[in-house]
mmCIF file with all atom_site columns, C-alpha atoms in Angstrom:
data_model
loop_
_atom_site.group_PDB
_atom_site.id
_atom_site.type_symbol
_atom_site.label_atom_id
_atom_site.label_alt_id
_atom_site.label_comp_id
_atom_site.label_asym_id
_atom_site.label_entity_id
_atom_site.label_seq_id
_atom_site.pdbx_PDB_ins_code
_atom_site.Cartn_x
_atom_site.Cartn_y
_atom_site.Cartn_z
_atom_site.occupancy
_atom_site.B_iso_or_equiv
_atom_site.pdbx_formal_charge
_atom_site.auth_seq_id
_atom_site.auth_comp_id
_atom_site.auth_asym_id
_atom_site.auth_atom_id
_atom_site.pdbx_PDB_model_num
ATOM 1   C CA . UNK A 1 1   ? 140.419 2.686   101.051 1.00 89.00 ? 1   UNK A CA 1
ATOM 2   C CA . UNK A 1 2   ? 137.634 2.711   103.885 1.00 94.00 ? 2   UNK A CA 1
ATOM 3   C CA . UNK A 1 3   ? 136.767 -0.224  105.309 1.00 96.00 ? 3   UNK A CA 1
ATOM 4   C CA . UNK A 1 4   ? 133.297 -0.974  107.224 1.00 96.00 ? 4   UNK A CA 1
ATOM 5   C CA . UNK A 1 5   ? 134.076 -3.136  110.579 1.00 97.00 ? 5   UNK A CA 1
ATOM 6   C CA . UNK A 1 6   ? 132.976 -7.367  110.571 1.00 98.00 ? 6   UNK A CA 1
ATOM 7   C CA . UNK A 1 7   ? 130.588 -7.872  113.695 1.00 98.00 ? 7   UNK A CA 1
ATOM 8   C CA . UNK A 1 8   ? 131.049 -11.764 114.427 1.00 98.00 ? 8   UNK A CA 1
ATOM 9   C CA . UNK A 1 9   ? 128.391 -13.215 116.620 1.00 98.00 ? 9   UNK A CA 1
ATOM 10  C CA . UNK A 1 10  ? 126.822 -16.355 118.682 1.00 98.00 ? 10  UNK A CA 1
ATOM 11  C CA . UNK A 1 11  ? 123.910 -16.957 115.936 1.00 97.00 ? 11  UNK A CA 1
ATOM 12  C CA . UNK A 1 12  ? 122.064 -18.695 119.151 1.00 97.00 ? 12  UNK A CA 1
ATOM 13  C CA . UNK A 1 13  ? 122.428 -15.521 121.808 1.00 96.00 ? 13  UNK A CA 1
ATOM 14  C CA . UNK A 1 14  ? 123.847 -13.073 119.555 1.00 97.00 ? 14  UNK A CA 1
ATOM 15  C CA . UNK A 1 15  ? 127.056 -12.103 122.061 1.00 97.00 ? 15  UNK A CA 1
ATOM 16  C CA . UNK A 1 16  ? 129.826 -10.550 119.955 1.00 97.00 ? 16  UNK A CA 1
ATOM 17  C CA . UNK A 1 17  ? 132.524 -12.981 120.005 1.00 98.00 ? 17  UNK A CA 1
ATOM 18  C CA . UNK A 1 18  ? 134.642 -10.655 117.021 1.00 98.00 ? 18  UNK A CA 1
ATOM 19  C CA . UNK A 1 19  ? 134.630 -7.044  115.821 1.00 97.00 ? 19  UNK A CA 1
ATOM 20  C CA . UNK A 1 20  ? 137.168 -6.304  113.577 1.00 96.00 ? 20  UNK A CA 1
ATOM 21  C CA . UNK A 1 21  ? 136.679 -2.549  113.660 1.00 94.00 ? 21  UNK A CA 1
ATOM 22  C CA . UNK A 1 22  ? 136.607 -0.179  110.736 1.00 94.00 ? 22  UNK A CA 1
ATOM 23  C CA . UNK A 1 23  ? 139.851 0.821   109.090 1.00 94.00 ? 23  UNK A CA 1
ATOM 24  C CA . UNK A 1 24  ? 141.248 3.050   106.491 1.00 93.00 ? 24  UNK A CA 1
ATOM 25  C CA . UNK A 1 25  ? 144.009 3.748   104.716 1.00 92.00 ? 25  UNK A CA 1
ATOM 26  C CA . UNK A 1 26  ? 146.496 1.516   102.852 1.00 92.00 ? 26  UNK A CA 1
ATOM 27  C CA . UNK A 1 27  ? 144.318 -1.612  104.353 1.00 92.00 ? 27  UNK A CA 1
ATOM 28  C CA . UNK A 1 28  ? 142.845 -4.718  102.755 1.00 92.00 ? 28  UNK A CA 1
ATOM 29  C CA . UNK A 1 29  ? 139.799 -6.103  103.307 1.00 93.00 ? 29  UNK A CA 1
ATOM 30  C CA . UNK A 1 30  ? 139.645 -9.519  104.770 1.00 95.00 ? 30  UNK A CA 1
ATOM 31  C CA . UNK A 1 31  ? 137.344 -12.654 103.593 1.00 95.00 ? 31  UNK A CA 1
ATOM 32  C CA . UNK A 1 32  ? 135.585 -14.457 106.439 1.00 95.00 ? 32  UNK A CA 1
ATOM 33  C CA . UNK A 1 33  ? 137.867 -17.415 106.268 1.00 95.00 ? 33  UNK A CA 1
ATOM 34  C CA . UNK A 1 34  ? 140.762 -15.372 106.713 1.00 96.00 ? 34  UNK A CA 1
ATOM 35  C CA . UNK A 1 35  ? 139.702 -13.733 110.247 1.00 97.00 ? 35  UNK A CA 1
ATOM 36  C CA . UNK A 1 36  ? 138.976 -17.285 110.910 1.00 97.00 ? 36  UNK A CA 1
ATOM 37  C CA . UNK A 1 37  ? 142.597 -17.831 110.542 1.00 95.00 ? 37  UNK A CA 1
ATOM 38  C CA . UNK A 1 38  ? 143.363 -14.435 111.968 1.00 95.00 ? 38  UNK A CA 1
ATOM 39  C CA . UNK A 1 39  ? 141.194 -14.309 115.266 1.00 97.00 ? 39  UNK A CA 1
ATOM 40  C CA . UNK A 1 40  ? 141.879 -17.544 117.892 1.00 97.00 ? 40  UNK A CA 1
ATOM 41  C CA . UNK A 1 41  ? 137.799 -16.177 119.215 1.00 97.00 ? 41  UNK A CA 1
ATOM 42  C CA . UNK A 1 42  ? 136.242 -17.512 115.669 1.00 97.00 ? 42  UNK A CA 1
ATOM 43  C CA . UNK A 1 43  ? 139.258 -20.409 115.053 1.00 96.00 ? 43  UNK A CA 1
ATOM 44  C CA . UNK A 1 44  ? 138.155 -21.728 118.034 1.00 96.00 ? 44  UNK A CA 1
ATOM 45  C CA . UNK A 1 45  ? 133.770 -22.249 116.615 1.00 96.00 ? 45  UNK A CA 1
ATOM 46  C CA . UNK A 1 46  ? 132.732 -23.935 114.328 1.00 95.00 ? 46  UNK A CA 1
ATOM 47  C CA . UNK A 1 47  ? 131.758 -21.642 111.493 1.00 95.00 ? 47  UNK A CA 1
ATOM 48  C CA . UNK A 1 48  ? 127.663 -22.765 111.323 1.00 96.00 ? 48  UNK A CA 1
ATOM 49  C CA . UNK A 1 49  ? 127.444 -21.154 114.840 1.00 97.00 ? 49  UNK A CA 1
ATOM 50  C CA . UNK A 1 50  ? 128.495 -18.115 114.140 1.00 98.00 ? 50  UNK A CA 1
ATOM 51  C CA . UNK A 1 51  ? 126.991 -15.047 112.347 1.00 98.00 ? 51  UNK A CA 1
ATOM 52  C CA . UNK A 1 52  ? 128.189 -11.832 110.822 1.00 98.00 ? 52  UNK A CA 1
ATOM 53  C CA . UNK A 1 53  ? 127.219 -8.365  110.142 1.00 97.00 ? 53  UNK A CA 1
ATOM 54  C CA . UNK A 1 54  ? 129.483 -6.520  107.771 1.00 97.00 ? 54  UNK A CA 1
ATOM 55  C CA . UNK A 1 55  ? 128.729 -2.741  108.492 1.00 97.00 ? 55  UNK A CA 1
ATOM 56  C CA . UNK A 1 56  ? 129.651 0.387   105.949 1.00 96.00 ? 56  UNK A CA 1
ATOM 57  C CA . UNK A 1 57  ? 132.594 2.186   106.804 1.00 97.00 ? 57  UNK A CA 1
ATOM 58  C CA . UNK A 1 58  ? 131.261 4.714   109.765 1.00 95.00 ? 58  UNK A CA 1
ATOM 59  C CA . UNK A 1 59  ? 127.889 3.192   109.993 1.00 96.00 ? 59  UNK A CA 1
ATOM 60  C CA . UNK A 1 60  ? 126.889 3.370   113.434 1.00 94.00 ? 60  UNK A CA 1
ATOM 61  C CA . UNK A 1 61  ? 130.112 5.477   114.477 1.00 93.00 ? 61  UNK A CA 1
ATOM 62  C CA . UNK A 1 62  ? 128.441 7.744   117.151 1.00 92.00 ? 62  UNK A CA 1
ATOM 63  C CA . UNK A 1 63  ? 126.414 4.347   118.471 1.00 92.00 ? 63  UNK A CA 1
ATOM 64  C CA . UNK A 1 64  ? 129.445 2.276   119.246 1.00 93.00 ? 64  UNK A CA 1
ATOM 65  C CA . UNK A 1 65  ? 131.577 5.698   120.631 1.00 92.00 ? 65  UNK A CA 1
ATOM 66  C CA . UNK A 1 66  ? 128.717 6.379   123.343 1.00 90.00 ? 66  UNK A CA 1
ATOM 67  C CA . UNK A 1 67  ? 127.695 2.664   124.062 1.00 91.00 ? 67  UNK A CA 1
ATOM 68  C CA . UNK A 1 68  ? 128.418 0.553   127.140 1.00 90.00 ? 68  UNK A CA 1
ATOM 69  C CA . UNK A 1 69  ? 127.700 -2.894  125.108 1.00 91.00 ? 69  UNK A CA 1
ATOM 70  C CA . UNK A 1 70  ? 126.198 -4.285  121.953 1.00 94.00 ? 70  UNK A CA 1
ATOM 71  C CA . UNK A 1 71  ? 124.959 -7.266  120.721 1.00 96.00 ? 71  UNK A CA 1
ATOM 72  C CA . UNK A 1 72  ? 122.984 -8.940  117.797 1.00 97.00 ? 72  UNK A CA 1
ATOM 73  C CA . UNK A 1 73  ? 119.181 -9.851  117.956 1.00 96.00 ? 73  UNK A CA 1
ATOM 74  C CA . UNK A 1 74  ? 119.249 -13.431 117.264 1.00 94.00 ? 74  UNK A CA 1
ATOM 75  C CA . UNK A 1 75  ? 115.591 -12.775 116.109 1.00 95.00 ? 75  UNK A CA 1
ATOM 76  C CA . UNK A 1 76  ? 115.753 -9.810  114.068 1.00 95.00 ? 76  UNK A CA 1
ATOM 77  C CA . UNK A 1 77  ? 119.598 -10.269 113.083 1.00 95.00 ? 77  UNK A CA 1
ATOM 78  C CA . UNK A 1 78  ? 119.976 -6.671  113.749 1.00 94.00 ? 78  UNK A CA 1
ATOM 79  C CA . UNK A 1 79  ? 122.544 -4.843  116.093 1.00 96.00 ? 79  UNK A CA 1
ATOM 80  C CA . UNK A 1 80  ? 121.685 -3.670  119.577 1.00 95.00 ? 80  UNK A CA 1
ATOM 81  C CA . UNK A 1 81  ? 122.841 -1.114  121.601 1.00 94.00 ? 81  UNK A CA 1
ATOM 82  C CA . UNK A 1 82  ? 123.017 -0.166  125.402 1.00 91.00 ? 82  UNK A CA 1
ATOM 83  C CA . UNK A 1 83  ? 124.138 2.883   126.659 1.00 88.00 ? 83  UNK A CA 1
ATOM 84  C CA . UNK A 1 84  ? 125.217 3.905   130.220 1.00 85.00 ? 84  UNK A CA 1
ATOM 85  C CA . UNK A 1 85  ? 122.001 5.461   132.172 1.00 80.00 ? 85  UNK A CA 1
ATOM 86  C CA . UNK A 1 86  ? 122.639 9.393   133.097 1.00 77.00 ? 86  UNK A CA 1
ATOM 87  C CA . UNK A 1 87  ? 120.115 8.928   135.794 1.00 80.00 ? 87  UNK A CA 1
ATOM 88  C CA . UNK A 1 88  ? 121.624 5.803   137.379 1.00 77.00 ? 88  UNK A CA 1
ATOM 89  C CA . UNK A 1 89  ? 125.750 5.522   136.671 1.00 70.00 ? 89  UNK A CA 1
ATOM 90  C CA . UNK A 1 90  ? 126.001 2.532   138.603 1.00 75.00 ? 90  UNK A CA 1
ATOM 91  C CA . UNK A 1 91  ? 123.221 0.518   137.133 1.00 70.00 ? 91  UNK A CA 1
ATOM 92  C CA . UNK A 1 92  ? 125.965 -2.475  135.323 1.00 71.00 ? 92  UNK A CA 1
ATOM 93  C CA . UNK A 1 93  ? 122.763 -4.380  133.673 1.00 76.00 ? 93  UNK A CA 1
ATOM 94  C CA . UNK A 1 94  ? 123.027 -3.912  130.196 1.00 76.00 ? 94  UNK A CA 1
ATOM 95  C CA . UNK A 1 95  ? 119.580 -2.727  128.176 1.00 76.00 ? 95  UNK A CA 1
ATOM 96  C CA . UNK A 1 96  ? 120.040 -3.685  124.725 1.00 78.00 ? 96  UNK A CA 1
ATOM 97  C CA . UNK A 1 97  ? 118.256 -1.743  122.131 1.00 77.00 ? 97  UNK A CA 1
ATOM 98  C CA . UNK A 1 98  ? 118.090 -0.316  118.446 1.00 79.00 ? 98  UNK A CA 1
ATOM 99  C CA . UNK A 1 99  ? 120.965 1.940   117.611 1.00 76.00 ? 99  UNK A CA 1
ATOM 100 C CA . UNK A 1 100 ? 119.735 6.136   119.150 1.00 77.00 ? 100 UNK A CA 1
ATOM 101 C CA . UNK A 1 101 ? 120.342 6.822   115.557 1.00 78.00 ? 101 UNK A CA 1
ATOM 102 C CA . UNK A 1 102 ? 117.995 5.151   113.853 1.00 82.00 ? 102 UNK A CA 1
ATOM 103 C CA . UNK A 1 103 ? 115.334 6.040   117.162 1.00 82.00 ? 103 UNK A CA 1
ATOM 104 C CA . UNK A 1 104 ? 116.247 9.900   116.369 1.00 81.00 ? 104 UNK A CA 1
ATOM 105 C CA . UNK A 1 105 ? 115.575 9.045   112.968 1.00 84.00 ? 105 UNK A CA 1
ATOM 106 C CA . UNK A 1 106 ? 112.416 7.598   113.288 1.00 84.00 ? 106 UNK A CA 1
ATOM 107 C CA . UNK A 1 107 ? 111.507 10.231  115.897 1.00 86.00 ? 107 UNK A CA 1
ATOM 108 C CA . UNK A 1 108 ? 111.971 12.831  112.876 1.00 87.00 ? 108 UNK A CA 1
ATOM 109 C CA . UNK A 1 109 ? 109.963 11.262  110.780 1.00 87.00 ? 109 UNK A CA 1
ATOM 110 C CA . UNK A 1 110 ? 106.962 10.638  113.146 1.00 85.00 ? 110 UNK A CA 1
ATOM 111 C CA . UNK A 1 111 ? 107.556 14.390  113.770 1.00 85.00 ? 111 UNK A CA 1
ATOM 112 C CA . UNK A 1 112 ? 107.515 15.141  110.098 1.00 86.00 ? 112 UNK A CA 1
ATOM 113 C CA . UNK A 1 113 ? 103.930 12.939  109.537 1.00 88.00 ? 113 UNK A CA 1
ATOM 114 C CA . UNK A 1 114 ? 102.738 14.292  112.978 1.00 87.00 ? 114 UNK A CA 1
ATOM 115 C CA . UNK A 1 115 ? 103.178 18.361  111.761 1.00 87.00 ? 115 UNK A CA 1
ATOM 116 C CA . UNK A 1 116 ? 101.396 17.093  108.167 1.00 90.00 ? 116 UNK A CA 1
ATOM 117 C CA . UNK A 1 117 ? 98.447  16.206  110.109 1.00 85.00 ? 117 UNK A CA 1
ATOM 118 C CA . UNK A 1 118 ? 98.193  18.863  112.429 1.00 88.00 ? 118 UNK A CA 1
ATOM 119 C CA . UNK A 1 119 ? 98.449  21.127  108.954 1.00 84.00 ? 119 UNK A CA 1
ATOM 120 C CA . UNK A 1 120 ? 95.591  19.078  107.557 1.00 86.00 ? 120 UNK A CA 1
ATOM 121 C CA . UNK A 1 121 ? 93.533  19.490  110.376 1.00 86.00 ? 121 UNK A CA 1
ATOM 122 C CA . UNK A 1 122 ? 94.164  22.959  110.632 1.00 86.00 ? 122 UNK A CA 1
ATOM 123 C CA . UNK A 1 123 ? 93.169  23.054  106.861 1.00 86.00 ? 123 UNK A CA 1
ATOM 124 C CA . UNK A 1 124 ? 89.827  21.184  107.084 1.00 86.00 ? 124 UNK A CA 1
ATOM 125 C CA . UNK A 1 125 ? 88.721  23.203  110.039 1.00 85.00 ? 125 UNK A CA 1
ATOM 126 C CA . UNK A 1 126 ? 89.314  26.165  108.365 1.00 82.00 ? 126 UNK A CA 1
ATOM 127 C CA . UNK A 1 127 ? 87.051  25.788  105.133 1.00 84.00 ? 127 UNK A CA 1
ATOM 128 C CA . UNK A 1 128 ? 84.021  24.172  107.055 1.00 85.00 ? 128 UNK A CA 1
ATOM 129 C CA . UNK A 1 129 ? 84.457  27.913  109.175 1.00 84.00 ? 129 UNK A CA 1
ATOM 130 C CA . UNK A 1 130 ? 84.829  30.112  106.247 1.00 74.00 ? 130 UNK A CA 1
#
């Protein structure tokens, strides 16, 4: 059995107060009041004040291996990212943003609508020559 990792969060700043990690195997999947018993980070809250994200099993696998950092948007509820800057190794600020692989994805498919219009162009120019 594959199991997706829990991402327990401050609903107010969205810091990541538990992540359970994904697991596999001969494993059991736990219900949120038993990592309440389990973790002393989320026995310690009161449940109203805290969120959680349960994620598929190896959703956002390359994300968390090459971040420095993530976090939830208390706005959009949606996990953020930051990754170490090649260009600056010692910058220690944290930049949180969307996951790279849903900005590669989206980059794809901007690509994808961006080659369908050159095409179109490149159609439409040709009849009102020929």
């Amino acid at each position: 059995m594959d199991i997706g990792r829990k991402i327990y969060y401050d609903r107010v700043t969205g810091n990541i107060l538990v992540d359970t990690g994904q697991r596999t195997g001969h494993v059991q999947e736990t219900t949120q009041e038993e990592d309440y018993t389990i973790y002393k980070a989320l026995a310690e809250r009161v449940p109203e004040t805290v969120g959680c994200l349960q994620l598929e099993y190896g959703q956002y696998a390359q994300n968390f291996a090459e971040c420095n950092g993530c976090c939830v948007n208390p706005d959009t509820l949606e996990l953020e990212f930051s990754y170490p800057d090649p260009n600056d190794p010692e910058s220690h600020e944290p930049v949180y943003r969307k996951p790279l692989s849903v900005e590669v994805d989206e980059l794809k498919a901007a690509d994808v609508e961006n080659k369908q219009a050159i095409a179109d162009l490149t159609m439409t120019m040709a009849a009102m020559m020929g």
